[in-house]
mmCIF file of C-alpha atoms in Angstrom:
data_model
loop_
_atom_site.group_PDB
_atom_site.id
_atom_site.type_symbol
_atom_site.label_atom_id
_atom_site.label_comp_id
_atom_site.label_asym_id
_atom_site.label_seq_id
_atom_site.Cartn_x
_atom_site.Cartn_y
_atom_site.Cartn_z
ATOM 1 C CA MET B 280 40.988 12.812 -58.204
ATOM 2 C CA THR B 281 39.929 15.814 -56.174
ATOM 3 C CA SER B 282 36.328 14.554 -55.980
ATOM 4 C CA LEU B 283 37.556 11.361 -54.360
ATOM 5 C CA SER B 284 40.090 12.889 -52.021
ATOM 6 C CA ARG B 285 41.218 11.732 -48.610
ATOM 7 C CA ALA B 286 37.908 13.027 -47.256
ATOM 8 C CA GLY B 287 36.006 10.738 -49.632
ATOM 9 C CA ILE B 288 38.082 7.720 -48.698
ATOM 10 C CA VAL B 289 37.781 8.412 -45.000
ATOM 11 C CA GLY B 290 34.035 9.028 -45.278
ATOM 12 C CA VAL B 291 33.317 5.627 -46.783
ATOM 13 C CA ILE B 292 35.702 3.874 -44.400
ATOM 14 C CA VAL B 293 34.108 5.538 -41.379
ATOM 15 C CA ALA B 294 30.611 4.627 -42.588
ATOM 16 C CA VAL B 295 31.531 0.961 -42.953
ATOM 17 C CA ALA B 296 33.354 0.905 -39.626
ATOM 18 C CA ALA B 297 30.462 2.549 -37.806
ATOM 19 C CA ALA B 298 28.024 0.052 -39.298
ATOM 20 C CA VAL B 299 30.191 -2.891 -38.299
ATOM 21 C CA ILE B 300 30.720 -1.710 -34.725
ATOM 22 C CA TYR B 301 27.028 -0.907 -34.319
ATOM 23 C CA LEU B 302 25.820 -4.175 -35.797
ATOM 24 C CA ALA B 303 28.408 -6.298 -34.060
ATOM 25 C CA VAL B 304 28.432 -4.806 -30.590
ATOM 26 C CA PHE B 305 26.187 -1.869 -29.798
ATOM 27 C CA SER B 306 23.095 -3.555 -31.232
ATOM 28 C CA GLY B 307 23.439 -6.327 -28.674
ATOM 29 C CA GLY B 308 20.307 -6.985 -26.675
ATOM 30 C CA SER B 309 19.241 -8.795 -23.577
ATOM 31 C CA GLY B 310 19.404 -12.356 -24.893
ATOM 32 C CA GLY B 311 20.428 -14.949 -22.340
ATOM 33 C CA PRO B 312 23.467 -15.278 -20.100
ATOM 34 C CA ALA B 313 26.698 -15.178 -22.084
ATOM 35 C CA GLY B 314 29.525 -14.778 -19.574
ATOM 36 C CA GLY B 315 31.272 -17.330 -17.410
ATOM 37 C CA GLY B 316 30.999 -20.803 -18.868
ATOM 38 C CA ALA B 317 28.575 -19.917 -21.672
ATOM 39 C CA SER B 318 29.103 -21.602 -25.033
ATOM 40 C CA GLY B 319 30.442 -19.774 -28.062
ATOM 41 C CA GLN B 320 27.031 -20.084 -29.687
ATOM 42 C CA ALA B 321 25.339 -18.422 -26.706
ATOM 43 C CA ARG B 322 27.818 -15.550 -26.769
ATOM 44 C CA ALA B 323 27.389 -15.011 -30.512
ATOM 45 C CA GLU B 324 23.619 -14.971 -30.120
ATOM 46 C CA LYS B 325 23.951 -12.443 -27.293
ATOM 47 C CA LEU B 326 26.038 -10.140 -29.486
ATOM 48 C CA PHE B 327 23.488 -10.004 -32.264
ATOM 49 C CA SER B 328 20.201 -10.461 -30.400
ATOM 50 C CA GLY B 329 19.433 -6.742 -30.398
ATOM 51 C CA LEU B 330 19.941 -6.470 -34.147
ATOM 52 C CA MET B 331 17.879 -9.557 -34.914
ATOM 53 C CA ASN B 332 15.030 -8.231 -32.766
ATOM 54 C CA LEU B 333 14.895 -4.820 -34.436
ATOM 55 C CA GLU B 334 11.554 -4.394 -36.196
ATOM 56 C CA ARG B 335 13.069 -2.662 -39.225
ATOM 57 C CA PHE B 336 15.753 -5.324 -39.581
ATOM 58 C CA SER B 337 13.305 -8.225 -39.453
ATOM 59 C CA ALA B 338 10.757 -6.431 -41.666
ATOM 60 C CA SER B 339 13.398 -6.035 -44.390
ATOM 61 C CA GLY B 340 14.148 -9.759 -44.298
ATOM 62 C CA GLY B 341 17.421 -9.216 -42.495
ATOM 63 C CA SER B 342 19.419 -12.189 -41.305
ATOM 64 C CA VAL B 343 22.546 -12.933 -39.268
ATOM 65 C CA ARG B 344 24.372 -16.227 -39.512
ATOM 66 C CA TRP B 345 27.793 -17.710 -38.926
ATOM 67 C CA GLU B 346 29.595 -20.950 -39.611
ATOM 68 C CA SER B 347 30.958 -21.484 -36.100
ATOM 69 C CA ALA B 348 31.360 -19.756 -32.740
ATOM 70 C CA GLU B 349 33.745 -20.877 -30.038
ATOM 71 C CA PRO B 350 34.344 -19.434 -26.554
ATOM 72 C CA LEU B 351 37.652 -17.745 -25.775
ATOM 73 C CA ASP B 352 39.440 -17.616 -22.442
ATOM 74 C CA GLY B 353 38.443 -14.572 -20.427
ATOM 75 C CA GLY B 354 34.839 -14.579 -21.634
ATOM 76 C CA GLY B 355 35.382 -13.807 -25.310
ATOM 77 C CA VAL B 356 34.112 -15.427 -28.480
ATOM 78 C CA LEU B 357 35.545 -16.228 -31.923
ATOM 79 C CA ILE B 358 32.965 -16.171 -34.712
ATOM 80 C CA ARG B 359 33.935 -17.541 -38.131
ATOM 81 C CA LYS B 360 32.332 -16.823 -41.503
ATOM 82 C CA LEU B 361 29.953 -14.140 -40.261
ATOM 83 C CA ARG B 362 27.318 -12.869 -42.691
ATOM 84 C CA ILE B 363 24.766 -10.099 -42.090
ATOM 85 C CA GLU B 364 22.157 -9.347 -44.746
ATOM 86 C CA GLY B 365 19.757 -6.431 -44.630
ATOM 87 C CA THR B 366 19.251 -2.951 -46.056
ATOM 88 C CA ASP B 367 21.057 0.336 -45.477
ATOM 89 C CA TRP B 368 19.449 3.591 -44.305
ATOM 90 C CA ASP B 369 18.212 4.272 -47.841
ATOM 91 C CA GLY B 370 16.722 0.807 -48.283
ATOM 92 C CA ARG B 371 19.457 -0.564 -50.550
ATOM 93 C CA PRO B 372 20.318 -4.268 -50.125
ATOM 94 C CA THR B 373 23.490 -4.585 -48.059
ATOM 95 C CA THR B 374 25.583 -7.563 -47.021
ATOM 96 C CA LEU B 375 28.394 -7.457 -44.469
ATOM 97 C CA SER B 376 30.642 -10.515 -44.275
ATOM 98 C CA ALA B 377 33.754 -11.322 -42.266
ATOM 99 C CA ASP B 378 36.154 -14.245 -42.241
ATOM 100 C CA GLU B 379 36.302 -13.964 -38.472
ATOM 101 C CA MET B 380 35.209 -11.738 -35.630
ATOM 102 C CA ARG B 381 37.118 -12.027 -32.381
ATOM 103 C CA VAL B 382 35.597 -10.406 -29.280
ATOM 104 C CA ARG B 383 38.234 -10.654 -26.565
ATOM 105 C CA ARG B 384 36.568 -8.432 -24.001
ATOM 106 C CA ILE B 385 33.022 -7.137 -23.565
ATOM 107 C CA ASP B 386 30.557 -6.499 -20.741
ATOM 108 C CA TRP B 387 28.104 -9.345 -21.297
ATOM 109 C CA ASP B 388 25.672 -7.777 -18.831
ATOM 110 C CA ASN B 389 25.441 -4.648 -20.967
ATOM 111 C CA VAL B 390 26.400 -5.550 -24.516
ATOM 112 C CA GLY B 391 24.204 -2.777 -25.912
ATOM 113 C CA MET B 392 26.460 -0.101 -24.424
ATOM 114 C CA SER B 393 29.508 -1.869 -23.075
ATOM 115 C CA PRO B 394 31.855 0.423 -21.114
ATOM 116 C CA TYR B 395 34.839 -1.519 -22.429
ATOM 117 C CA GLY B 396 35.667 -3.745 -25.344
ATOM 118 C CA ASP B 397 38.334 -5.390 -27.450
ATOM 119 C CA VAL B 398 37.109 -6.438 -30.898
ATOM 120 C CA GLU B 399 38.958 -7.568 -34.019
ATOM 121 C CA ILE B 400 37.374 -8.322 -37.393
ATOM 122 C CA ARG B 401 39.351 -9.798 -40.286
ATOM 123 C CA GLY B 402 38.389 -10.178 -43.919
ATOM 124 C CA LEU B 403 35.493 -7.734 -43.747
ATOM 125 C CA THR B 404 33.601 -7.137 -46.984
ATOM 126 C CA ALA B 405 30.621 -4.877 -47.589
ATOM 127 C CA VAL B 406 28.377 -5.414 -50.612
ATOM 128 C CA ASN B 407 26.330 -2.293 -51.282
ATOM 129 C CA GLY B 408 25.678 -0.003 -54.241
ATOM 130 C CA ARG B 409 27.633 2.887 -52.766
ATOM 131 C CA ILE B 410 30.553 0.684 -51.763
ATOM 132 C CA ALA B 411 30.660 -0.823 -55.261
ATOM 133 C CA ALA B 412 30.689 2.651 -56.833
ATOM 134 C CA PHE B 413 33.414 3.801 -54.456
ATOM 135 C CA THR B 414 35.564 0.734 -55.153
ATOM 136 C CA ALA B 415 35.250 1.220 -58.913
ATOM 137 C CA ALA B 416 36.016 4.939 -58.660
ATOM 138 C CA THR B 417 39.211 4.360 -56.668
ATOM 139 C CA GLY B 418 40.507 1.732 -59.061
ATOM 140 C CA ALA B 419 40.591 -0.901 -56.329
ATOM 141 C CA THR B 420 39.749 -4.443 -57.394
ATOM 142 C CA ASP B 421 37.856 -5.315 -54.223
ATOM 143 C CA PHE B 422 36.800 -3.889 -50.868
ATOM 144 C CA VAL B 423 38.318 -6.019 -48.096
ATOM 145 C CA ALA B 424 39.086 -4.594 -44.672
ATOM 146 C CA ASP B 425 40.393 -5.491 -41.225
ATOM 147 C CA LEU B 426 39.273 -3.753 -38.051
ATOM 148 C CA LYS B 427 40.703 -3.509 -34.535
ATOM 149 C CA ALA B 428 38.905 -1.589 -31.791
ATOM 150 C CA ARG B 429 39.599 -1.201 -28.076
ATOM 151 C CA TRP B 430 37.840 1.177 -25.723
ATOM 152 C CA ASP B 431 37.446 1.690 -21.992
ATOM 153 C CA TRP B 432 35.375 3.857 -19.640
ATOM 154 C CA LYS B 433 36.247 4.308 -15.985
ATOM 155 C CA PRO B 434 33.152 5.039 -13.856
ATOM 156 C CA GLU B 435 35.218 6.435 -10.993
ATOM 157 C CA THR B 436 36.855 9.093 -13.189
ATOM 158 C CA ARG B 437 34.222 9.247 -15.983
ATOM 159 C CA VAL B 438 37.068 9.193 -18.501
ATOM 160 C CA ALA B 439 36.425 7.317 -21.754
ATOM 161 C CA GLU B 440 39.290 6.279 -23.998
ATOM 162 C CA ILE B 441 39.280 4.951 -27.522
ATOM 163 C CA GLN B 442 42.586 3.168 -27.142
ATOM 164 C CA ALA B 443 42.602 1.880 -30.704
ATOM 165 C CA PHE B 444 40.368 2.116 -33.721
ATOM 166 C CA ASP B 445 42.278 0.916 -36.759
ATOM 167 C CA LEU B 446 40.421 0.148 -39.967
ATOM 168 C CA THR B 447 42.597 -1.085 -42.822
ATOM 169 C CA VAL B 448 41.166 -1.276 -46.324
ATOM 170 C CA ARG B 449 43.756 -3.581 -47.802
ATOM 171 C CA GLU B 450 44.177 -1.894 -51.175
ATOM 172 C CA LEU B 451 43.876 1.689 -49.923
ATOM 173 C CA GLY B 452 45.172 2.407 -46.434
ATOM 174 C CA THR B 453 44.529 2.521 -42.703
ATOM 175 C CA LEU B 454 42.308 4.934 -40.818
ATOM 176 C CA SER B 455 43.282 5.209 -37.136
ATOM 177 C CA LEU B 456 41.656 6.985 -34.221
ATOM 178 C CA HIS B 457 42.827 7.410 -30.639
ATOM 179 C CA ALA B 458 40.863 9.671 -28.306
ATOM 180 C CA ARG B 459 40.235 10.547 -24.679
ATOM 181 C CA PHE B 460 37.069 12.164 -23.306
ATOM 182 C CA HIS B 461 36.382 13.478 -19.810
ATOM 183 C CA ASP B 462 33.110 13.733 -17.833
ATOM 184 C CA VAL B 463 31.333 11.094 -19.925
ATOM 185 C CA ASP B 464 28.171 9.971 -18.087
ATOM 186 C CA LEU B 465 27.913 6.552 -19.680
ATOM 187 C CA ALA B 466 26.024 5.178 -16.681
ATOM 188 C CA ALA B 467 23.066 7.468 -17.391
ATOM 189 C CA LEU B 468 23.046 6.410 -21.040
ATOM 190 C CA GLN B 469 23.157 2.762 -19.981
ATOM 191 C CA GLU B 470 20.078 3.262 -17.828
ATOM 192 C CA MET B 471 18.116 4.316 -20.916
ATOM 193 C CA GLN B 472 18.897 1.094 -22.770
ATOM 194 C CA PRO B 473 16.336 -1.305 -21.212
ATOM 195 C CA GLY B 474 13.412 0.750 -22.508
ATOM 196 C CA GLY B 475 14.677 0.413 -26.071
ATOM 197 C CA ASP B 476 14.247 4.094 -26.996
ATOM 198 C CA VAL B 477 16.827 6.793 -26.402
ATOM 199 C CA ASP B 478 15.576 10.381 -26.268
ATOM 200 C CA PRO B 479 18.019 12.283 -28.530
ATOM 201 C CA ALA B 480 17.543 15.505 -26.548
ATOM 202 C CA PHE B 481 18.338 13.743 -23.277
ATOM 203 C CA ALA B 482 21.353 12.010 -24.799
ATOM 204 C CA LEU B 483 22.592 15.345 -26.187
ATOM 205 C CA GLY B 484 22.179 16.904 -22.763
ATOM 206 C CA LEU B 485 24.274 14.174 -21.186
ATOM 207 C CA MET B 486 27.001 14.538 -23.788
ATOM 208 C CA ALA B 487 27.011 18.347 -23.487
ATOM 209 C CA GLY B 488 29.044 18.009 -20.316
ATOM 210 C CA ALA B 489 31.665 15.801 -21.978
ATOM 211 C CA LYS B 490 35.083 17.265 -22.706
ATOM 212 C CA ILE B 491 37.824 16.457 -25.206
ATOM 213 C CA GLY B 492 41.054 15.436 -23.513
ATOM 214 C CA GLY B 493 42.898 14.748 -26.752
ATOM 215 C CA PHE B 494 42.731 12.788 -29.980
ATOM 216 C CA GLU B 495 44.597 11.769 -33.100
ATOM 217 C CA ILE B 496 42.941 10.889 -36.401
ATOM 218 C CA ALA B 497 45.344 9.543 -39.016
ATOM 219 C CA PHE B 498 45.225 8.031 -42.479
ATOM 220 C CA ALA B 499 48.175 5.938 -43.650
ATOM 221 C CA ASP B 500 48.305 5.506 -47.404
ATOM 222 C CA ARG B 501 48.659 1.943 -48.671
ATOM 223 C CA GLY B 502 47.956 2.559 -52.342
ATOM 224 C CA ALA B 503 45.017 4.989 -52.284
ATOM 225 C CA ILE B 504 46.844 7.952 -53.813
ATOM 226 C CA ASP B 505 48.427 5.899 -56.598
ATOM 227 C CA LYS B 506 45.145 4.167 -57.438
ATOM 228 C CA LEU B 507 43.195 7.431 -57.509
ATOM 229 C CA ALA B 508 45.866 9.078 -59.654
ATOM 230 C CA ALA B 509 45.988 6.124 -62.045
ATOM 231 C CA LYS B 510 42.204 6.149 -62.383
ATOM 232 C CA ARG B 511 42.171 9.878 -63.105
ATOM 233 C CA ALA B 512 45.017 9.493 -65.593
ATOM 234 C CA GLU B 513 43.021 6.827 -67.413
ATOM 235 C CA GLN B 514 40.018 9.161 -67.628
ATOM 236 C CA THR B 515 41.930 12.233 -68.806
ATOM 237 C CA GLY B 516 44.783 10.836 -70.861
ATOM 238 C CA LEU B 517 47.325 12.484 -68.574
ATOM 239 C CA SER B 518 50.198 10.641 -66.967
ATOM 240 C CA LYS B 519 49.931 9.713 -63.306
ATOM 241 C CA LYS B 520 52.678 12.229 -62.487
ATOM 242 C CA GLN B 521 50.765 14.982 -64.284
ATOM 243 C CA VAL B 522 47.658 14.168 -62.254
ATOM 244 C CA ILE B 523 49.617 14.347 -58.993
ATOM 245 C CA ASP B 524 51.260 17.631 -60.060
ATOM 246 C CA ARG B 525 47.859 19.164 -60.849
ATOM 247 C CA VAL B 526 46.419 18.113 -57.499
ATOM 248 C CA VAL B 527 49.415 19.584 -55.671
ATOM 249 C CA ALA B 528 49.097 22.838 -57.648
ATOM 250 C CA GLY B 529 45.384 22.998 -56.818
ATOM 251 C CA LEU B 530 46.038 22.486 -53.123
ATOM 252 C CA ALA B 531 48.735 25.173 -53.155
ATOM 253 C CA ALA B 532 46.336 27.615 -54.837
ATOM 254 C CA GLN B 533 43.648 26.938 -52.235
ATOM 255 C CA ARG B 534 46.164 27.341 -49.415
ATOM 256 C CA ALA B 535 47.023 30.843 -50.556
ATOM 257 C CA HIS B 536 43.467 32.041 -49.850
ATOM 258 C CA GLN B 537 43.042 30.529 -46.376
ATOM 259 C CA PRO B 538 42.801 33.076 -43.538
ATOM 260 C CA LEU B 539 43.406 30.628 -40.671
ATOM 261 C CA ASP B 540 46.850 29.382 -39.724
ATOM 262 C CA ILE B 541 45.612 25.875 -38.827
ATOM 263 C CA VAL B 542 43.970 25.535 -42.251
ATOM 264 C CA ARG B 543 47.122 26.688 -44.041
ATOM 265 C CA ARG B 544 49.128 24.128 -42.072
ATOM 266 C CA ALA B 545 46.576 21.480 -43.019
ATOM 267 C CA PHE B 546 47.071 22.284 -46.701
ATOM 268 C CA ASP B 547 50.844 22.130 -46.228
ATOM 269 C CA ALA B 548 50.464 18.651 -44.744
ATOM 270 C CA LEU B 549 48.109 17.570 -47.537
ATOM 271 C CA ILE B 550 50.618 18.648 -50.167
ATOM 272 C CA VAL B 551 53.403 16.636 -48.519
ATOM 273 C CA PHE B 552 51.045 13.677 -48.111
ATOM 274 C CA VAL B 553 50.044 13.645 -51.781
ATOM 275 C CA GLU B 554 53.641 14.049 -52.948
ATOM 276 C CA LYS B 555 55.276 11.537 -50.611
ATOM 277 C CA ARG B 556 52.343 9.321 -49.519
ATOM 278 C CA GLY B 557 53.008 8.137 -45.964
ATOM 279 C CA THR B 558 50.611 9.240 -43.204
ATOM 280 C CA ILE B 559 48.623 12.399 -42.533
ATOM 281 C CA ALA B 560 47.430 13.039 -38.975
ATOM 282 C CA LEU B 561 45.236 15.555 -37.174
ATOM 283 C CA LYS B 562 46.093 15.836 -33.474
ATOM 284 C CA ALA B 563 44.512 17.636 -30.550
ATOM 285 C CA ALA B 564 46.528 18.057 -27.359
ATOM 286 C CA PRO B 565 44.746 20.651 -25.195
ATOM 287 C CA LYS B 566 46.369 21.859 -21.970
ATOM 288 C CA ARG B 567 43.011 21.270 -20.280
ATOM 289 C CA PRO B 568 39.909 19.376 -21.511
ATOM 290 C CA VAL B 569 37.745 21.338 -23.961
ATOM 291 C CA PRO B 570 33.916 20.987 -23.893
ATOM 292 C CA LEU B 571 32.677 18.758 -26.707
ATOM 293 C CA LEU B 572 29.813 21.177 -27.280
ATOM 294 C CA ARG B 573 32.329 23.825 -28.358
ATOM 295 C CA LEU B 574 33.355 21.612 -31.242
ATOM 296 C CA ALA B 575 29.738 20.888 -32.201
ATOM 297 C CA LEU B 576 28.972 24.620 -32.421
ATOM 298 C CA THR B 577 32.089 25.520 -34.413
ATOM 299 C CA GLY B 578 30.099 25.932 -37.629
ATOM 300 C CA ARG B 579 28.384 28.989 -36.147
ATOM 301 C CA SER B 580 31.598 30.590 -34.942
ATOM 302 C CA SER B 581 33.455 33.497 -36.509
ATOM 303 C CA LEU B 582 36.914 32.985 -37.953
ATOM 304 C CA ALA B 583 38.350 34.387 -34.739
ATOM 305 C CA GLY B 584 36.279 31.892 -32.734
ATOM 306 C CA ILE B 585 37.452 28.972 -34.849
ATOM 307 C CA ASP B 586 41.060 30.108 -34.517
ATOM 308 C CA ARG B 587 40.680 30.390 -30.733
ATOM 309 C CA LEU B 588 39.157 26.897 -30.529
ATOM 310 C CA ALA B 589 42.010 25.466 -32.625
ATOM 311 C CA ARG B 590 44.523 26.993 -30.209
ATOM 312 C CA GLU B 591 42.607 25.734 -27.158
ATOM 313 C CA LEU B 592 42.560 22.230 -28.622
ATOM 314 C CA GLY B 593 46.242 22.435 -29.482
ATOM 315 C CA LEU B 594 45.441 21.324 -33.027
ATOM 316 C CA THR B 595 48.238 20.263 -35.331
ATOM 317 C CA VAL B 596 48.239 18.620 -38.746
ATOM 318 C CA GLU B 597 51.296 16.762 -39.925
ATOM 319 C CA ALA B 598 52.424 14.484 -42.719
ATOM 320 C CA ARG B 599 54.967 11.848 -41.857
#
């Protein structure tokens, strides 16, 4: 069970979510006009034009299709029976499908890097070798998810907010993210889009000035712990309770050797989470925004530096 911990679950969920958001929204290209009185078909084509025009995607035989697309009031679109076929970063065949994708709000003039959005995807499935292995290892019978995402960037304040990012894997749980960033120069990033290529060094330079205003990352258990414990019990001949007890004992032993207070509190929360299920959440509530670059360079910091950063961010970990 420890090899497929909360980190493993969250890692796979985040990978799928990132792929969906990128393919569905941020890969949007120029296409034709899609706002105003445009048809649902025109809006759907606009969303996926960037993906369909990618050389790697087309070279791999990638395809995007849907059963129907209808316009929504306010300039949105409802796409039913969406199916995207292609390959992942390692060249493995991958298929993403969704019962429906509802885009309520998007900047049709800049789909590739929209400053705001409201997207909901229901009945999302991902067919891929890694996903299949993950599903089997967790004891889940299938990988079906629902996603809700809302974000907004205010050019006058340069504050970006992820108002909601909720990905629910129906048999496992819900990963949620809420965040606020200051001094985000999205306009400069948008200007790089028409050329098609983004210089990573330039993009990193732009983001170096960004600051963390606060965030919460949470995972709400909806069967993940029980399924992982049952799978491990089946493999070892132990009871599910014995598996849980061993995991808790292992976490307690690791906690005893942690030099940082925030890490010890994280282990305390993990123990409660494993014992009682519920939700585990990592929160940052700094008194003033903290440079994002500080977080990126944490790996090179001393223990004292990491502890200072945790205090500046106002980090807390809780199980509820």
